């Protein structure tokens, strides 16, 4: 394995099992050895002592090093210099294990060599001949360092026999069972026969294509009477094939490791020759970005938006609470395009391995490809804070920041990155920083910054709320001001001031619960009530009739019916946005229609959806997010020899200063709110 490969592999990608074994060995070292090692990584003595006192000193050290973009190459160099060979070998051994070949698609082994030809009964155990053949092949294709048994890799562990790949006609007749979708040993996800994926997507036909990202085309596949989304990686990707494959592996590993109801379910993968496919649960309602920006009346309602961001926050805080926490830094992953929506708008975070590719634009070979990549990176920049762009500091606060941008998207209905009529980039995040700057110009005091932050929230709430959410009756949807404040806190330039994701989740849960209660309370009054219980004998006075005053007042409100508030009206169709007038609940099952009828009425364009005063809210106890505060503080200096790859990565595509990110009409929707502040006027 070449050193450059190690240098491009980040420490935070080390699988938990490897970290565990490594830290076990390191923790058992004589103290002086451990200290020699740690002082190579941390210069600050106080910091070092604090670390020594922590229960899991090596794990904490590696975690923090990972947060600073430490690479496996850095680690190996340090271990080698200190002659700590045993722990070094643990890392080397891992690096050899799940290695996809880094050859071009054309030089991949032919199918007959990538799959076992053993009978289906022994599909999990490659035959000796196969193993030998593969080893020979790999030894030619993959130069290795050190010794050790050749590890399994994805193509190898795919248990589909070559016959299922080569003999098309016979394959068609095979039963699914004999197609043997099995779990390879290290990923825990299923490998699907490629021919089945081919059939399910009508041979990757254009009619089946539902999307295209930087790294692959996405198809809707029907397999075994079930819909799936199949992402076939682009063989001509500007990222370079070996990098794409590496990310394929990351995606498979991460999605099988970090499972959560709000994280995209990876159903499996399929590899044949040069074709690499990832198979996901199909999300019929598209991405949050699609749903926010479809130029039609099918824009999401406020309740729906809150529900989506709540689910997304739940997933992110879960990732942050894992040990080690998953901090990606390439937080476009948390952007609205990577929040996909299920049938009932239940969100799932997607794009784990592939988004990471955006971090290394310097890898891009050639001029043409860098153009394509630049647009991807720009999209990513729209979600990144200054501190990351300047010096590549990784931490959970970055994810919080990018989530703040998603909150802004949800509040304003605008895109994170738009292009002005003068072809300039307009970043939504600048909406907050520009308003912050106004405060800063008066005074740099802490209080003023706090004040400017809340002024920014006020401004957004007053002037930039999505017109689709506005009614004449209330200045904004239910507790939207709180969400604006939350967004501004997430987007605070001072990363330590950003709230941990647990707190973000807590706030959103509170707002969501308030909305549910509001809708629920109303629903109780509108749906047929169960007959009242008979009054106790001593209170046997006549019950009031249902046609009393309160019912009359409700009836008056019914006369102002409007579009459905809580009804998802836009069936997932990537190419055919509905006209604004097409707000209809026809896509809903009958049961859902009646369930949400009140909500719809409340969201009439002239009737308040939710009133701020209407709900008190309860407090929720959320376990303290212990990791959040630590990350940034523990790395004041770090190791001088550890390179920070991130800042330079973005040097060619840094966002334009906010002063120039200021033009272009952005929103052509009806009922445009008054835009009188700097951001708005610059867009006019
Ligand atoms: N599981 C899925 N179900 C339904 N549609 C999906 C699914 N996965 C992706 N899509 C659709 O395909 C589009 C492209 O997805 P993809 O993840 O490839 O790109 P992206 O995240 O927008 O961009 P990039 O990969 O460059 O970050 C998405 O916007 C979405 O509309």
mmCIF file of C-alpha atoms in Angstrom, residues 360-593:
data_model
loop_
_atom_site.group_PDB
_atom_site.id
_atom_site.type_symbol
_atom_site.label_atom_id
_atom_site.label_comp_id
_atom_site.label_asym_id
_atom_site.label_seq_id
_atom_site.Cartn_x
_atom_site.Cartn_y
_atom_site.Cartn_z
ATOM 1 C CA UNK A 360 -10.447 16.618 -1.972
ATOM 2 C CA UNK A 361 -10.833 18.674 -5.078
ATOM 3 C CA UNK A 362 -7.095 18.618 -5.540
ATOM 4 C CA UNK A 363 -7.409 15.029 -6.577
ATOM 5 C CA UNK A 364 -9.316 16.028 -9.626
ATOM 6 C CA UNK A 365 -7.346 15.305 -12.702
ATOM 7 C CA UNK A 366 -7.716 17.509 -15.716
ATOM 8 C CA UNK A 367 -9.345 20.805 -16.417
ATOM 9 C CA UNK A 368 -12.721 19.733 -17.672
ATOM 10 C CA UNK A 369 -13.368 17.578 -14.672
ATOM 11 C CA UNK A 370 -12.478 20.314 -12.260
ATOM 12 C CA UNK A 371 -15.243 22.433 -13.685
ATOM 13 C CA UNK A 372 -17.762 19.782 -12.840
ATOM 14 C CA UNK A 373 -16.245 19.292 -9.485
ATOM 15 C CA UNK A 374 -16.142 22.955 -8.723
ATOM 16 C CA UNK A 375 -19.889 23.094 -8.927
ATOM 17 C CA UNK A 376 -20.096 20.230 -6.466
ATOM 18 C CA UNK A 377 -17.707 21.971 -4.134
ATOM 19 C CA UNK A 378 -19.600 25.212 -4.445
ATOM 20 C CA UNK A 379 -22.724 23.397 -3.414
ATOM 21 C CA UNK A 380 -20.801 22.150 -0.426
ATOM 22 C CA UNK A 381 -19.455 25.587 0.382
ATOM 23 C CA UNK A 382 -22.974 26.816 0.773
ATOM 24 C CA UNK A 383 -23.152 24.746 3.940
ATOM 25 C CA UNK A 384 -19.707 25.360 5.369
ATOM 26 C CA UNK A 385 -18.656 27.861 8.029
ATOM 27 C CA UNK A 386 -15.711 30.207 7.738
ATOM 28 C CA UNK A 387 -13.563 28.383 10.229
ATOM 29 C CA UNK A 388 -13.632 25.294 8.060
ATOM 30 C CA UNK A 389 -12.909 27.189 4.895
ATOM 31 C CA UNK A 390 -10.021 29.023 6.514
ATOM 32 C CA UNK A 391 -8.217 26.293 8.363
ATOM 33 C CA UNK A 392 -10.156 23.104 7.899
ATOM 34 C CA UNK A 393 -11.064 22.662 11.544
ATOM 35 C CA UNK A 394 -13.385 19.733 11.810
ATOM 36 C CA UNK A 395 -15.877 19.326 14.565
ATOM 37 C CA UNK A 396 -19.482 18.705 15.270
ATOM 38 C CA UNK A 397 -20.037 22.438 15.125
ATOM 39 C CA UNK A 398 -19.620 22.236 11.377
ATOM 40 C CA UNK A 399 -22.557 19.912 11.088
ATOM 41 C CA UNK A 400 -24.538 22.254 13.310
ATOM 42 C CA UNK A 401 -23.676 25.122 11.008
ATOM 43 C CA UNK A 402 -24.762 23.308 7.904
ATOM 44 C CA UNK A 403 -27.951 22.293 9.594
ATOM 45 C CA UNK A 404 -28.518 25.989 10.305
ATOM 46 C CA UNK A 405 -28.423 26.549 6.549
ATOM 47 C CA UNK A 406 -31.051 23.841 6.106
ATOM 48 C CA UNK A 407 -33.201 25.634 8.684
ATOM 49 C CA UNK A 408 -32.813 28.817 6.672
ATOM 50 C CA UNK A 409 -33.848 26.998 3.515
ATOM 51 C CA UNK A 410 -36.932 25.726 5.286
ATOM 52 C CA UNK A 411 -37.792 29.161 6.657
ATOM 53 C CA UNK A 412 -37.157 31.172 3.533
ATOM 54 C CA UNK A 413 -37.878 28.667 0.778
ATOM 55 C CA UNK A 414 -34.638 29.785 -0.850
ATOM 56 C CA UNK A 415 -31.765 27.702 -2.027
ATOM 57 C CA UNK A 416 -28.532 27.489 -0.102
ATOM 58 C CA UNK A 417 -26.746 28.652 -3.220
ATOM 59 C CA UNK A 418 -28.321 30.647 -5.961
ATOM 60 C CA UNK A 419 -26.938 32.340 -8.982
ATOM 61 C CA UNK A 420 -27.735 35.953 -9.533
ATOM 62 C CA UNK A 421 -28.646 37.435 -12.856
ATOM 63 C CA UNK A 422 -25.012 38.552 -13.070
ATOM 64 C CA UNK A 423 -23.948 34.940 -12.643
ATOM 65 C CA UNK A 424 -22.654 35.572 -9.167
ATOM 66 C CA UNK A 425 -23.048 33.144 -6.326
ATOM 67 C CA UNK A 426 -25.498 34.147 -3.661
ATOM 68 C CA UNK A 427 -25.138 32.141 -0.479
ATOM 69 C CA UNK A 428 -28.096 31.910 1.840
ATOM 70 C CA UNK A 429 -25.800 31.673 4.852
ATOM 71 C CA UNK A 430 -24.708 35.248 4.120
ATOM 72 C CA UNK A 431 -28.154 36.342 5.123
ATOM 73 C CA UNK A 432 -27.099 35.868 8.728
ATOM 74 C CA UNK A 433 -23.491 36.932 8.484
ATOM 75 C CA UNK A 434 -24.348 40.161 6.706
ATOM 76 C CA UNK A 435 -26.799 41.066 9.387
ATOM 77 C CA UNK A 436 -24.232 40.079 11.992
ATOM 78 C CA UNK A 437 -21.745 42.352 10.279
ATOM 79 C CA UNK A 438 -24.095 45.258 10.674
ATOM 80 C CA UNK A 439 -24.039 44.724 14.389
ATOM 81 C CA UNK A 440 -20.297 44.315 14.379
ATOM 82 C CA UNK A 441 -19.715 47.571 12.623
ATOM 83 C CA UNK A 442 -21.324 49.441 15.525
ATOM 84 C CA UNK A 443 -19.368 47.647 18.194
ATOM 85 C CA UNK A 444 -17.439 44.458 18.594
ATOM 86 C CA UNK A 445 -18.622 43.812 22.106
ATOM 87 C CA UNK A 446 -19.979 40.423 22.998
ATOM 88 C CA UNK A 447 -23.361 41.810 23.887
ATOM 89 C CA UNK A 448 -23.629 43.528 20.562
ATOM 90 C CA UNK A 449 -22.858 40.339 18.745
ATOM 91 C CA UNK A 450 -25.528 38.541 20.730
ATOM 92 C CA UNK A 451 -27.876 41.354 19.910
ATOM 93 C CA UNK A 452 -27.030 41.325 16.229
ATOM 94 C CA UNK A 453 -27.634 37.620 16.175
ATOM 95 C CA UNK A 454 -31.102 38.040 17.530
ATOM 96 C CA UNK A 455 -31.646 40.979 15.207
ATOM 97 C CA UNK A 456 -30.689 38.732 12.337
ATOM 98 C CA UNK A 457 -33.301 36.248 13.462
ATOM 99 C CA UNK A 458 -35.883 38.975 13.756
ATOM 100 C CA UNK A 459 -35.020 40.243 10.314
ATOM 101 C CA UNK A 460 -35.260 36.850 8.718
ATOM 102 C CA UNK A 461 -38.527 36.239 10.410
ATOM 103 C CA UNK A 462 -39.986 39.585 9.414
ATOM 104 C CA UNK A 463 -38.679 39.869 5.894
ATOM 105 C CA UNK A 464 -37.524 36.579 4.508
ATOM 106 C CA UNK A 465 -40.059 33.958 5.447
ATOM 107 C CA UNK A 466 -41.150 31.836 2.538
ATOM 108 C CA UNK A 467 -44.160 33.567 0.978
ATOM 109 C CA UNK A 468 -45.827 30.199 0.685
ATOM 110 C CA UNK A 469 -46.011 30.077 4.452
ATOM 111 C CA UNK A 470 -47.489 33.502 4.899
ATOM 112 C CA UNK A 471 -51.011 34.418 5.733
ATOM 113 C CA UNK A 472 -52.615 37.745 6.377
ATOM 114 C CA UNK A 473 -53.742 36.732 9.797
ATOM 115 C CA UNK A 474 -50.411 36.055 11.501
ATOM 116 C CA UNK A 475 -46.971 37.481 10.900
ATOM 117 C CA UNK A 476 -45.509 34.008 10.500
ATOM 118 C CA UNK A 477 -46.278 30.358 11.037
ATOM 119 C CA UNK A 478 -46.442 28.846 14.472
ATOM 120 C CA UNK A 479 -43.228 29.521 16.412
ATOM 121 C CA UNK A 480 -41.317 30.231 13.234
ATOM 122 C CA UNK A 481 -39.532 33.019 15.043
ATOM 123 C CA UNK A 482 -38.030 30.449 17.377
ATOM 124 C CA UNK A 483 -36.804 28.452 14.434
ATOM 125 C CA UNK A 484 -35.281 31.595 12.942
ATOM 126 C CA UNK A 485 -33.492 32.190 16.231
ATOM 127 C CA UNK A 486 -32.340 28.605 16.277
ATOM 128 C CA UNK A 487 -31.031 28.911 12.716
ATOM 129 C CA UNK A 488 -29.066 32.026 13.622
ATOM 130 C CA UNK A 489 -27.567 30.313 16.644
ATOM 131 C CA UNK A 490 -26.532 27.388 14.482
ATOM 132 C CA UNK A 491 -24.981 29.835 12.042
ATOM 133 C CA UNK A 492 -23.062 31.747 14.668
ATOM 134 C CA UNK A 493 -19.577 32.492 13.413
ATOM 135 C CA UNK A 494 -18.189 31.573 16.796
ATOM 136 C CA UNK A 495 -18.413 27.856 16.604
ATOM 137 C CA UNK A 496 -18.421 27.376 20.342
ATOM 138 C CA UNK A 497 -21.569 29.436 20.537
ATOM 139 C CA UNK A 498 -23.465 27.061 18.307
ATOM 140 C CA UNK A 499 -25.836 24.784 20.153
ATOM 141 C CA UNK A 500 -25.140 21.056 20.255
ATOM 142 C CA UNK A 501 -27.366 18.998 17.987
ATOM 143 C CA UNK A 502 -29.141 17.531 20.984
ATOM 144 C CA UNK A 503 -30.292 21.011 21.870
ATOM 145 C CA UNK A 504 -31.281 21.745 18.297
ATOM 146 C CA UNK A 505 -33.280 18.546 18.266
ATOM 147 C CA UNK A 506 -34.843 19.440 21.607
ATOM 148 C CA UNK A 507 -36.025 22.806 20.374
ATOM 149 C CA UNK A 508 -37.445 21.356 17.194
ATOM 150 C CA UNK A 509 -39.175 18.603 19.083
ATOM 151 C CA UNK A 510 -40.763 21.188 21.275
ATOM 152 C CA UNK A 511 -42.021 23.184 18.327
ATOM 153 C CA UNK A 512 -43.206 20.038 16.589
ATOM 154 C CA UNK A 513 -45.048 18.865 19.671
ATOM 155 C CA UNK A 514 -46.686 22.262 19.908
ATOM 156 C CA UNK A 515 -47.810 21.998 16.301
ATOM 157 C CA UNK A 516 -49.105 18.478 16.776
ATOM 158 C CA UNK A 517 -51.012 19.540 19.824
ATOM 159 C CA UNK A 518 -52.414 22.470 17.941
ATOM 160 C CA UNK A 519 -53.479 20.326 15.026
ATOM 161 C CA UNK A 520 -54.626 17.540 17.290
ATOM 162 C CA UNK A 521 -56.677 19.835 19.411
ATOM 163 C CA UNK A 522 -58.352 21.213 16.382
ATOM 164 C CA UNK A 523 -58.862 17.769 14.908
ATOM 165 C CA UNK A 524 -60.661 16.665 18.032
ATOM 166 C CA UNK A 525 -63.105 19.430 17.552
ATOM 167 C CA UNK A 526 -63.678 18.802 13.897
ATOM 168 C CA UNK A 527 -63.831 15.071 13.687
ATOM 169 C CA UNK A 528 -66.898 13.187 14.809
ATOM 170 C CA UNK A 529 -66.604 12.939 18.557
ATOM 171 C CA UNK A 530 -67.396 9.800 20.451
ATOM 172 C CA UNK A 531 -70.642 10.106 22.366
ATOM 173 C CA UNK A 532 -70.062 11.817 25.670
ATOM 174 C CA UNK A 533 -70.081 9.551 28.704
ATOM 175 C CA UNK A 534 -73.360 9.570 30.552
ATOM 176 C CA UNK A 535 -73.329 12.211 33.243
ATOM 177 C CA UNK A 536 -73.157 10.992 36.792
ATOM 178 C CA UNK A 537 -76.635 10.776 38.279
ATOM 179 C CA UNK A 538 -76.119 13.753 40.533
ATOM 180 C CA UNK A 539 -75.255 15.909 37.518
ATOM 181 C CA UNK A 540 -78.037 14.838 35.261
ATOM 182 C CA UNK A 541 -78.708 18.225 33.811
ATOM 183 C CA UNK A 542 -79.000 18.297 29.995
ATOM 184 C CA UNK A 543 -75.655 18.378 28.127
ATOM 185 C CA UNK A 544 -75.132 21.324 25.810
ATOM 186 C CA UNK A 545 -76.057 20.626 22.231
ATOM 187 C CA UNK A 546 -73.293 20.390 19.650
ATOM 188 C CA UNK A 547 -74.750 23.334 17.822
ATOM 189 C CA UNK A 548 -73.705 25.692 20.536
ATOM 190 C CA UNK A 549 -71.704 28.855 20.149
ATOM 191 C CA UNK A 550 -68.331 27.222 19.887
ATOM 192 C CA UNK A 551 -69.523 25.081 17.016
ATOM 193 C CA UNK A 552 -70.917 28.139 15.321
ATOM 194 C CA UNK A 553 -67.613 29.855 15.585
ATOM 195 C CA UNK A 554 -65.875 26.841 14.144
ATOM 196 C CA UNK A 555 -68.324 26.811 11.286
ATOM 197 C CA UNK A 556 -67.440 30.374 10.519
ATOM 198 C CA UNK A 557 -63.805 29.395 10.342
ATOM 199 C CA UNK A 558 -64.630 26.531 8.021
ATOM 200 C CA UNK A 559 -66.027 28.982 5.562
ATOM 201 C CA UNK A 560 -62.478 30.203 5.028
ATOM 202 C CA UNK A 561 -61.122 26.949 3.839
ATOM 203 C CA UNK A 562 -57.797 26.930 2.076
ATOM 204 C CA UNK A 563 -55.131 24.546 0.946
ATOM 205 C CA UNK A 564 -54.119 21.676 3.134
ATOM 206 C CA UNK A 565 -51.541 22.491 5.713
ATOM 207 C CA UNK A 566 -50.411 19.105 6.694
ATOM 208 C CA UNK A 567 -51.077 17.276 3.509
ATOM 209 C CA UNK A 568 -48.407 16.260 1.144
ATOM 210 C CA UNK A 569 -49.871 16.974 -2.203
ATOM 211 C CA UNK A 570 -46.989 16.546 -4.536
ATOM 212 C CA UNK A 571 -46.411 13.022 -5.579
ATOM 213 C CA UNK A 572 -42.758 12.363 -6.175
ATOM 214 C CA UNK A 573 -42.166 13.380 -9.695
ATOM 215 C CA UNK A 574 -38.818 14.758 -10.512
ATOM 216 C CA UNK A 575 -39.688 16.143 -13.870
ATOM 217 C CA UNK A 576 -43.196 17.487 -13.704
ATOM 218 C CA UNK A 577 -43.750 20.187 -11.123
ATOM 219 C CA UNK A 578 -47.356 21.069 -10.620
ATOM 220 C CA UNK A 579 -48.782 24.445 -11.364
ATOM 221 C CA UNK A 580 -49.414 26.655 -8.365
ATOM 222 C CA UNK A 581 -53.094 26.009 -8.473
ATOM 223 C CA UNK A 582 -52.685 22.289 -8.194
ATOM 224 C CA UNK A 583 -52.932 22.178 -4.465
ATOM 225 C CA UNK A 584 -54.983 19.122 -3.991
ATOM 226 C CA UNK A 585 -55.252 16.310 -1.599
ATOM 227 C CA UNK A 586 -56.137 13.816 -4.255
ATOM 228 C CA UNK A 587 -52.918 11.929 -3.709
ATOM 229 C CA UNK A 588 -53.887 11.085 -0.212
ATOM 230 C CA UNK A 589 -55.722 8.038 0.912
ATOM 231 C CA UNK A 590 -59.194 8.796 2.155
ATOM 232 C CA UNK A 591 -58.254 8.201 5.748
ATOM 233 C CA UNK A 592 -55.459 10.745 5.581
ATOM 234 C CA UNK A 593 -57.672 13.302 3.914
#
